[in-house]
Amino acid sequence: VGTTSSSDSRGRILGEAAEKAIAQVTTQLTAAGPKLSAMRAVVPDVSAVIADISGNEVTLNKGGQAGFRPGMILSIERVIKQIKDPSTGKVLRVQTQKIGRLQLTEVDAQSSVGKILAGKGGIKVGDRAKAAE
């Protein structure tokens, strides 16, 4: 009366194999935890442009698709000089001056919103923001 079908046996074997695999992955992740937590977060190497300022709140033209995320600290910079190739007119370098800092509070795919942490007076639409931390 205690017959076991081959499908029951296969199911039991697969279940045991899955449990072993999960245990191995859990052990490996636990061991790697200190290394993973010590790694610096990837900071996007992209500049956004300030699209709007309302009081202490700044809206940027870049968002999650550019690598921005809530909590990120950005340096606000003003372009002070563009160095162009005299032959082609192509911009070779852009020199900027740091004028403030902001922390992102909201991020969607295409835009970000942040609170100004420093430099409230001179920040204006068209200034740039890039990840600082």
C-alpha atoms as an extended CHARMM CRD file, in Angstrom:
* protein
*
       133  EXT
         1         1  VAL       CA              0.0000000000        0.0000000000        0.0000000000  PROA      1               0.0000000000
         2         2  GLY       CA              3.0730000000        2.2470000000        0.2660000000  PROA      2               0.0000000000
         3         3  THR       CA              3.9150000000        2.4480000000       -3.4290000000  PROA      3               0.0000000000
         4         4  THR       CA              5.8370000000        5.4660000000       -4.6370000000  PROA      4               0.0000000000
         5         5  SER       CA              5.4890000000        6.5470000000       -8.2370000000  PROA      5               0.0000000000
         6         6  SER       CA              8.5150000000        7.5870000000      -10.2600000000  PROA      6               0.0000000000
         7         7  SER       CA              7.1310000000       11.1380000000      -10.5760000000  PROA      7               0.0000000000
         8         8  ASP       CA              6.9730000000       11.4280000000       -6.7620000000  PROA      8               0.0000000000
         9         9  SER       CA             10.5530000000       10.2320000000       -6.5760000000  PROA      9               0.0000000000
        10        10  ARG       CA             11.6970000000       12.7260000000       -9.2340000000  PROA      10              0.0000000000
        11        11  GLY       CA              9.8880000000       15.5470000000       -7.4400000000  PROA      11              0.0000000000
        12        12  ARG       CA             11.5770000000       14.6600000000       -4.1530000000  PROA      12              0.0000000000
        13        13  ILE       CA             15.0170000000       14.5240000000       -5.8020000000  PROA      13              0.0000000000
        14        14  LEU       CA             14.4650000000       17.8740000000       -7.5440000000  PROA      14              0.0000000000
        15        15  GLY       CA             13.2570000000       19.4240000000       -4.2890000000  PROA      15              0.0000000000
        16        16  GLU       CA             16.3490000000       18.2270000000       -2.4310000000  PROA      16              0.0000000000
        17        17  ALA       CA             18.6260000000       19.5040000000       -5.2160000000  PROA      17              0.0000000000
        18        18  ALA       CA             16.9270000000       22.9050000000       -5.1530000000  PROA      18              0.0000000000
        19        19  GLU       CA             17.3040000000       23.1350000000       -1.3660000000  PROA      19              0.0000000000
        20        20  LYS       CA             21.0310000000       22.3190000000       -1.6320000000  PROA      20              0.0000000000
        21        21  ALA       CA             21.5310000000       24.9230000000       -4.3730000000  PROA      21              0.0000000000
        22        22  ILE       CA             19.7220000000       27.5850000000       -2.3440000000  PROA      22              0.0000000000
        23        23  ALA       CA             21.8080000000       26.7480000000        0.7250000000  PROA      23              0.0000000000
        24        24  GLN       CA             25.0300000000       27.0750000000       -1.3120000000  PROA      24              0.0000000000
        25        25  VAL       CA             24.0400000000       30.4380000000       -2.7860000000  PROA      25              0.0000000000
        26        26  THR       CA             22.9970000000       31.7040000000        0.6570000000  PROA      26              0.0000000000
        27        27  THR       CA             26.3550000000       30.6550000000        2.1170000000  PROA      27              0.0000000000
        28        28  GLN       CA             28.2640000000       32.3580000000       -0.7130000000  PROA      28              0.0000000000
        29        29  LEU       CA             26.2800000000       35.5930000000       -0.4130000000  PROA      29              0.0000000000
        30        30  THR       CA             26.7310000000       35.6390000000        3.3570000000  PROA      30              0.0000000000
        31        31  ALA       CA             30.4860000000       35.1710000000        2.9520000000  PROA      31              0.0000000000
        32        32  ALA       CA             30.6550000000       37.9170000000        0.3060000000  PROA      32              0.0000000000
        33        33  GLY       CA             28.5510000000       40.3440000000        2.3760000000  PROA      33              0.0000000000
        34        34  PRO       CA             31.4320000000       42.3340000000        3.9130000000  PROA      34              0.0000000000
        35        35  LYS       CA             33.0920000000       42.7500000000        0.5080000000  PROA      35              0.0000000000
        36        36  LEU       CA             29.8340000000       43.8040000000       -1.1320000000  PROA      36              0.0000000000
        37        37  SER       CA             28.9720000000       46.3310000000        1.5650000000  PROA      37              0.0000000000
        38        38  ALA       CA             32.4670000000       47.8540000000        1.3620000000  PROA      38              0.0000000000
        39        39  MET       CA             32.1050000000       48.5080000000       -2.3720000000  PROA      39              0.0000000000
        40        40  ARG       CA             31.3200000000       52.0700000000       -3.3910000000  PROA      40              0.0000000000
        41        41  ALA       CA             28.0770000000       52.6840000000       -5.1840000000  PROA      41              0.0000000000
        42        42  VAL       CA             28.4280000000       53.2910000000       -8.8930000000  PROA      42              0.0000000000
        43        43  VAL       CA             28.1820000000       57.0130000000       -9.5700000000  PROA      43              0.0000000000
        44        44  PRO       CA             26.9130000000       57.9950000000      -13.0190000000  PROA      44              0.0000000000
        45        45  ASP       CA             29.3440000000       59.9800000000      -15.1470000000  PROA      45              0.0000000000
        46        46  VAL       CA             26.7270000000       62.2340000000      -16.7170000000  PROA      46              0.0000000000
        47        47  SER       CA             25.6990000000       65.8500000000      -16.3110000000  PROA      47              0.0000000000
        48        48  ALA       CA             22.1120000000       66.9980000000      -16.0040000000  PROA      48              0.0000000000
        49        49  VAL       CA             20.8240000000       70.4880000000      -16.6680000000  PROA      49              0.0000000000
        50        50  ILE       CA             18.6510000000       72.3780000000      -14.2070000000  PROA      50              0.0000000000
        51        51  ALA       CA             15.2510000000       72.7230000000      -15.8770000000  PROA      51              0.0000000000
        52        52  ASP       CA             13.3590000000       74.4680000000      -13.0630000000  PROA      52              0.0000000000
        53        53  ILE       CA             13.8780000000       75.9860000000       -9.6270000000  PROA      53              0.0000000000
        54        54  SER       CA             11.0150000000       76.4770000000       -7.1800000000  PROA      54              0.0000000000
        55        55  GLY       CA             12.2330000000       77.7760000000       -3.8360000000  PROA      55              0.0000000000
        56        56  ASN       CA             14.6190000000       75.1520000000       -2.4650000000  PROA      56              0.0000000000
        57        57  GLU       CA             13.5590000000       72.5060000000       -5.0150000000  PROA      57              0.0000000000
        58        58  VAL       CA             15.4020000000       71.8840000000       -8.2870000000  PROA      58              0.0000000000
        59        59  THR       CA             14.1760000000       69.8200000000      -11.2540000000  PROA      59              0.0000000000
        60        60  LEU       CA             16.7920000000       68.2130000000      -13.5160000000  PROA      60              0.0000000000
        61        61  ASN       CA             16.4360000000       66.9370000000      -17.0780000000  PROA      61              0.0000000000
        62        62  LYS       CA             17.9530000000       63.5190000000      -16.2680000000  PROA      62              0.0000000000
        63        63  GLY       CA             16.6120000000       60.6770000000      -14.1420000000  PROA      63              0.0000000000
        64        64  GLY       CA             16.8490000000       56.9650000000      -13.5030000000  PROA      64              0.0000000000
        65        65  GLN       CA             17.7620000000       56.1030000000      -17.0880000000  PROA      65              0.0000000000
        66        66  ALA       CA             20.9330000000       58.1820000000      -16.6110000000  PROA      66              0.0000000000
        67        67  GLY       CA             21.7660000000       56.3490000000      -13.3670000000  PROA      67              0.0000000000
        68        68  PHE       CA             20.4120000000       58.9100000000      -10.9050000000  PROA      68              0.0000000000
        69        69  ARG       CA             18.6800000000       57.6060000000       -7.7610000000  PROA      69              0.0000000000
        70        70  PRO       CA             17.0330000000       59.1130000000       -4.6650000000  PROA      70              0.0000000000
        71        71  GLY       CA             19.4960000000       60.1760000000       -1.9620000000  PROA      71              0.0000000000
        72        72  MET       CA             22.3120000000       60.8680000000       -4.4120000000  PROA      72              0.0000000000
        73        73  ILE       CA             24.3380000000       64.0440000000       -3.7780000000  PROA      73              0.0000000000
        74        74  LEU       CA             25.0660000000       66.1990000000       -6.8280000000  PROA      74              0.0000000000
        75        75  SER       CA             27.4370000000       69.0900000000       -7.3750000000  PROA      75              0.0000000000
        76        76  ILE       CA             25.8090000000       72.0960000000       -9.0490000000  PROA      76              0.0000000000
        77        77  GLU       CA             28.1750000000       73.7760000000      -11.5040000000  PROA      77              0.0000000000
        78        78  ARG       CA             28.1000000000       76.7390000000      -13.8440000000  PROA      78              0.0000000000
        79        79  VAL       CA             29.8400000000       76.6750000000      -17.2120000000  PROA      79              0.0000000000
        80        80  ILE       CA             32.4160000000       79.4550000000      -17.1910000000  PROA      80              0.0000000000
        81        81  LYS       CA             34.2670000000       78.6190000000      -20.4120000000  PROA      81              0.0000000000
        82        82  GLN       CA             33.9360000000       76.3690000000      -23.4420000000  PROA      82              0.0000000000
        83        83  ILE       CA             37.1460000000       75.5230000000      -25.2810000000  PROA      83              0.0000000000
        84        84  LYS       CA             36.4410000000       74.9060000000      -28.9610000000  PROA      84              0.0000000000
        85        85  ASP       CA             38.4450000000       73.4280000000      -31.8010000000  PROA      85              0.0000000000
        86        86  PRO       CA             39.2880000000       76.4260000000      -34.0140000000  PROA      86              0.0000000000
        87        87  SER       CA             38.9870000000       74.3090000000      -37.1620000000  PROA      87              0.0000000000
        88        88  THR       CA             35.6460000000       72.6130000000      -36.5300000000  PROA      88              0.0000000000
        89        89  GLY       CA             34.0330000000       74.6960000000      -33.8100000000  PROA      89              0.0000000000
        90        90  LYS       CA             33.4410000000       71.5000000000      -31.8400000000  PROA      90              0.0000000000
        91        91  VAL       CA             33.5490000000       71.9030000000      -28.0520000000  PROA      91              0.0000000000
        92        92  LEU       CA             36.6670000000       70.1270000000      -26.7670000000  PROA      92              0.0000000000
        93        93  ARG       CA             36.3710000000       70.9430000000      -23.0640000000  PROA      93              0.0000000000
        94        94  VAL       CA             34.0240000000       72.6910000000      -20.7190000000  PROA      94              0.0000000000
        95        95  GLN       CA             35.3240000000       74.4730000000      -17.6350000000  PROA      95              0.0000000000
        96        96  THR       CA             32.8930000000       74.7730000000      -14.7540000000  PROA      96              0.0000000000
        97        97  GLN       CA             32.7680000000       76.4090000000      -11.3510000000  PROA      97              0.0000000000
        98        98  LYS       CA             31.0970000000       74.6660000000       -8.3990000000  PROA      98              0.0000000000
        99        99  ILE       CA             28.2800000000       76.8150000000       -7.0500000000  PROA      99              0.0000000000
       100       100  GLY       CA             26.2740000000       74.4450000000       -4.8570000000  PROA      100             0.0000000000
       101       101  ARG       CA             25.1050000000       70.9670000000       -3.8960000000  PROA      101             0.0000000000
       102       102  LEU       CA             21.7740000000       69.1850000000       -3.9410000000  PROA      102             0.0000000000
       103       103  GLN       CA             20.3440000000       65.8720000000       -2.7940000000  PROA      103             0.0000000000
       104       104  LEU       CA             17.9070000000       64.0050000000       -5.0240000000  PROA      104             0.0000000000
       105       105  THR       CA             14.5570000000       63.2740000000       -3.3870000000  PROA      105             0.0000000000
       106       106  GLU       CA             12.5170000000       61.9900000000       -6.3490000000  PROA      106             0.0000000000
       107       107  VAL       CA             13.6580000000       60.2340000000       -9.5120000000  PROA      107             0.0000000000
       108       108  ASP       CA             11.6460000000       59.0050000000      -12.4760000000  PROA      108             0.0000000000
       109       109  ALA       CA             12.9980000000       57.6750000000      -15.7700000000  PROA      109             0.0000000000
       110       110  GLN       CA             13.4800000000       61.0710000000      -17.4360000000  PROA      110             0.0000000000
       111       111  SER       CA             13.8640000000       63.6180000000      -14.6280000000  PROA      111             0.0000000000
       112       112  SER       CA             14.9060000000       64.1610000000      -11.0180000000  PROA      112             0.0000000000
       113       113  VAL       CA             13.9160000000       66.5040000000       -8.2110000000  PROA      113             0.0000000000
       114       114  GLY       CA             16.2800000000       67.5270000000       -5.4450000000  PROA      114             0.0000000000
       115       115  LYS       CA             16.6180000000       69.8230000000       -2.4560000000  PROA      115             0.0000000000
       116       116  ILE       CA             19.3800000000       72.4320000000       -2.4820000000  PROA      116             0.0000000000
       117       117  LEU       CA             21.8850000000       71.7590000000        0.3100000000  PROA      117             0.0000000000
       118       118  ALA       CA             24.2600000000       74.6700000000       -0.3890000000  PROA      118             0.0000000000
       119       119  GLY       CA             24.5220000000       77.6290000000       -2.7450000000  PROA      119             0.0000000000
       120       120  LYS       CA             20.9140000000       78.8170000000       -2.7670000000  PROA      120             0.0000000000
       121       121  GLY       CA             21.5110000000       82.3410000000       -4.0700000000  PROA      121             0.0000000000
       122       122  GLY       CA             23.1610000000       82.0110000000       -7.4510000000  PROA      122             0.0000000000
       123       123  ILE       CA             21.7360000000       78.7480000000       -8.8220000000  PROA      123             0.0000000000
       124       124  LYS       CA             19.7190000000       79.2260000000      -12.0140000000  PROA      124             0.0000000000
       125       125  VAL       CA             18.0210000000       77.3200000000      -14.8250000000  PROA      125             0.0000000000
       126       126  GLY       CA             20.6930000000       76.0750000000      -17.2430000000  PROA      126             0.0000000000
       127       127  ASP       CA             23.3180000000       75.3200000000      -14.5880000000  PROA      127             0.0000000000
       128       128  ARG       CA             24.6240000000       71.7610000000      -14.5830000000  PROA      128             0.0000000000
       129       129  ALA       CA             24.4750000000       69.0630000000      -11.9350000000  PROA      129             0.0000000000
       130       130  LYS       CA             26.6520000000       65.9750000000      -11.7410000000  PROA      130             0.0000000000
       131       131  ALA       CA             27.0110000000       63.2050000000       -9.1970000000  PROA      131             0.0000000000
       132       132  ALA       CA             29.4180000000       64.0680000000       -6.3920000000  PROA      132             0.0000000000
       133       133  GLU       CA             29.0000000000       60.9840000000       -4.1540000000  PROA      133             0.0000000000
